[in-house]
């Protein structure tokens, strides 16, 4: 019911397929009643990463032509972020996607990154190109690289 919120007549197979794409199937099957587990008030509570994966599954089952993801990986632990990154890669294939993010790992593989500064477009391009320039994006890359103690080169996709 949760995943099929926007498509109430979805078959169980569609729901499970959407959950697999969103990296949610495994944790759902471990819930006390699997796909029939009651969530929220009076029911099972989910972690932030689990809630994000359910939201992605709802997007998958609705199959929108345009997808808007707003801070899809913010405030997640590393394992949840990695699972959601993989799910987002599958979900964003062959569709127009707007990703609003402060975590650069979320947008590294985007076809086009638009950097806004004071409400204006400051730069636009691919990760590697923008990271190589001395603009706002490259400063963000360096700041996050230092802040997160990332061992991966800042320009790696």
Short mmCIF file of C-alpha atoms in Angstrom, two decimals:
data_model
loop_
_atom_site.label_atom_id
_atom_site.label_comp_id
_atom_site.label_asym_id
_atom_site.label_seq_id
_atom_site.Cartn_x
_atom_site.Cartn_y
_atom_site.Cartn_z
CA UNK A 1 0.00 0.00 0.00
CA UNK A 2 2.83 2.41 0.85
CA UNK A 3 4.81 1.83 -2.35
CA UNK A 4 1.64 1.71 -4.47
CA UNK A 5 0.35 4.99 -3.02
CA UNK A 6 0.29 6.71 -6.43
CA UNK A 7 -0.81 3.57 -8.27
CA UNK A 8 -3.42 1.85 -6.07
CA UNK A 9 -4.17 -0.94 -8.56
CA UNK A 10 -0.54 -2.04 -8.81
CA UNK A 11 0.00 -5.79 -8.74
CA UNK A 12 2.18 -7.28 -6.00
CA UNK A 13 4.79 -8.16 -8.65
CA UNK A 14 5.01 -4.48 -9.70
CA UNK A 15 5.36 -3.40 -6.08
CA UNK A 16 8.16 -5.89 -5.44
CA UNK A 17 9.93 -4.98 -8.70
CA UNK A 18 9.83 -1.29 -7.71
CA UNK A 19 11.19 -2.15 -4.27
CA UNK A 20 14.06 -4.09 -5.85
CA UNK A 21 15.00 -1.16 -8.11
CA UNK A 22 14.93 1.14 -5.06
CA UNK A 23 17.07 -1.24 -2.96
CA UNK A 24 14.16 -1.68 -0.53
CA UNK A 25 13.06 -5.28 -1.14
CA UNK A 26 15.64 -6.84 1.16
CA UNK A 27 14.79 -4.76 4.23
CA UNK A 28 11.04 -5.05 3.53
CA UNK A 29 11.21 -8.84 3.49
CA UNK A 30 12.92 -8.74 6.91
CA UNK A 31 10.08 -6.70 8.47
CA UNK A 32 7.74 -8.65 10.79
CA UNK A 33 4.98 -8.95 8.17
CA UNK A 34 7.06 -8.25 5.06
CA UNK A 35 5.13 -6.17 2.54
CA UNK A 36 2.07 -6.22 4.84
CA UNK A 37 3.86 -4.58 7.79
CA UNK A 38 2.02 -1.52 9.15
CA UNK A 39 4.30 1.53 9.14
CA UNK A 40 4.22 4.85 10.97
CA UNK A 41 2.03 5.77 13.94
CA UNK A 42 1.01 2.63 15.76
CA UNK A 43 3.21 0.57 13.46
CA UNK A 44 6.81 -0.12 12.57
CA UNK A 45 9.25 2.81 12.51
CA UNK A 46 11.82 3.00 9.71
CA UNK A 47 15.28 4.53 9.52
CA UNK A 48 15.90 7.57 7.32
CA UNK A 49 17.54 5.40 4.68
CA UNK A 50 14.63 2.98 4.66
CA UNK A 51 12.14 5.84 4.28
CA UNK A 52 14.17 7.25 1.38
CA UNK A 53 14.20 3.86 -0.35
CA UNK A 54 10.41 3.57 -0.01
CA UNK A 55 10.05 7.05 -1.53
CA UNK A 56 12.25 5.98 -4.45
CA UNK A 57 10.14 2.82 -4.88
CA UNK A 58 7.01 5.00 -5.08
CA UNK A 59 8.70 6.99 -7.85
CA UNK A 60 9.69 3.79 -9.68
CA UNK A 61 6.17 2.35 -9.65
CA UNK A 62 4.72 5.62 -11.00
CA UNK A 63 7.35 5.77 -13.76
CA UNK A 64 7.33 9.56 -14.23
CA UNK A 65 8.85 11.10 -17.36
CA UNK A 66 10.39 13.83 -15.19
CA UNK A 67 11.74 13.10 -11.72
CA UNK A 68 12.66 15.66 -9.06
CA UNK A 69 14.84 14.47 -6.18
CA UNK A 70 15.38 16.97 -3.36
CA UNK A 71 18.26 16.10 -1.03
CA UNK A 72 17.74 12.38 -1.63
CA UNK A 73 20.90 11.41 0.28
CA UNK A 74 21.08 14.07 2.98
CA UNK A 75 21.53 12.95 6.60
CA UNK A 76 22.09 9.29 5.78
CA UNK A 77 24.71 6.86 7.03
CA UNK A 78 27.29 5.68 4.48
CA UNK A 79 25.60 2.31 3.86
CA UNK A 80 22.18 3.87 3.23
CA UNK A 81 23.70 6.56 1.03
CA UNK A 82 25.46 3.94 -1.09
CA UNK A 83 22.26 1.89 -1.49
CA UNK A 84 20.29 4.99 -2.45
CA UNK A 85 23.00 6.11 -4.90
CA UNK A 86 22.75 2.73 -6.67
CA UNK A 87 18.95 2.96 -6.69
CA UNK A 88 19.07 6.53 -8.03
CA UNK A 89 21.36 5.42 -10.85
CA UNK A 90 18.79 2.83 -11.95
CA UNK A 91 15.86 5.18 -11.38
CA UNK A 92 17.28 8.13 -13.34
CA UNK A 93 18.19 6.14 -16.47
CA UNK A 94 16.30 7.25 -19.58
CA UNK A 95 14.39 10.06 -17.88
CA UNK A 96 14.86 13.75 -17.21
CA UNK A 97 15.88 14.17 -13.58
CA UNK A 98 16.43 17.27 -11.49
CA UNK A 99 18.55 16.52 -8.44
CA UNK A 100 18.74 19.17 -5.75
CA UNK A 101 21.69 18.38 -3.51
CA UNK A 102 24.36 19.76 -1.26
CA UNK A 103 26.26 16.47 -1.13
CA UNK A 104 28.33 16.37 -4.29
CA UNK A 105 28.43 12.58 -4.35
CA UNK A 106 24.76 12.79 -5.33
CA UNK A 107 25.45 14.73 -8.54
CA UNK A 108 28.91 13.54 -9.64
CA UNK A 109 27.56 11.45 -12.50
CA UNK A 110 25.00 14.00 -13.74
CA UNK A 111 25.05 14.97 -17.42
CA UNK A 112 24.83 18.62 -16.43
CA UNK A 113 25.36 20.28 -13.06
CA UNK A 114 23.95 23.76 -12.53
CA UNK A 115 25.51 25.71 -9.66
CA UNK A 116 23.32 28.43 -8.17
CA UNK A 117 24.85 31.26 -6.19
CA UNK A 118 22.65 33.99 -4.72
CA UNK A 119 19.74 32.83 -6.90
CA UNK A 120 21.74 33.08 -10.14
CA UNK A 121 23.40 30.43 -12.30
CA UNK A 122 27.09 30.69 -11.47
CA UNK A 123 28.37 27.71 -13.48
CA UNK A 124 27.13 24.82 -15.55
CA UNK A 125 28.86 21.67 -16.78
CA UNK A 126 29.96 18.14 -15.91
CA UNK A 127 31.58 17.26 -12.59
CA UNK A 128 35.13 16.82 -13.91
CA UNK A 129 35.02 20.06 -15.90
CA UNK A 130 33.60 22.13 -13.05
CA UNK A 131 35.94 20.57 -10.48
CA UNK A 132 38.94 21.50 -12.65
CA UNK A 133 37.94 25.18 -12.77
CA UNK A 134 38.49 27.60 -9.92
CA UNK A 135 34.82 28.42 -9.45
CA UNK A 136 32.21 27.82 -6.75
CA UNK A 137 31.80 24.13 -7.62
CA UNK A 138 35.52 23.37 -7.34
CA UNK A 139 35.58 25.15 -3.97
CA UNK A 140 32.66 22.97 -2.83
CA UNK A 141 34.46 19.85 -4.05
CA UNK A 142 37.60 20.78 -2.11
CA UNK A 143 35.62 21.70 1.01
CA UNK A 144 33.64 18.43 1.01
CA UNK A 145 36.76 16.42 0.23
CA UNK A 146 38.43 17.82 3.34
CA UNK A 147 35.29 17.84 5.52
CA UNK A 148 34.32 14.23 4.82
CA UNK A 149 37.87 12.90 4.89
CA UNK A 150 37.12 11.29 1.56
CA UNK A 151 39.94 9.06 0.37
CA UNK A 152 38.67 9.21 -3.21
CA UNK A 153 40.06 11.94 -5.45
CA UNK A 154 37.59 14.81 -5.62
CA UNK A 155 37.33 14.53 -9.38
CA UNK A 156 36.47 10.82 -9.45
CA UNK A 157 32.97 10.12 -10.78
#
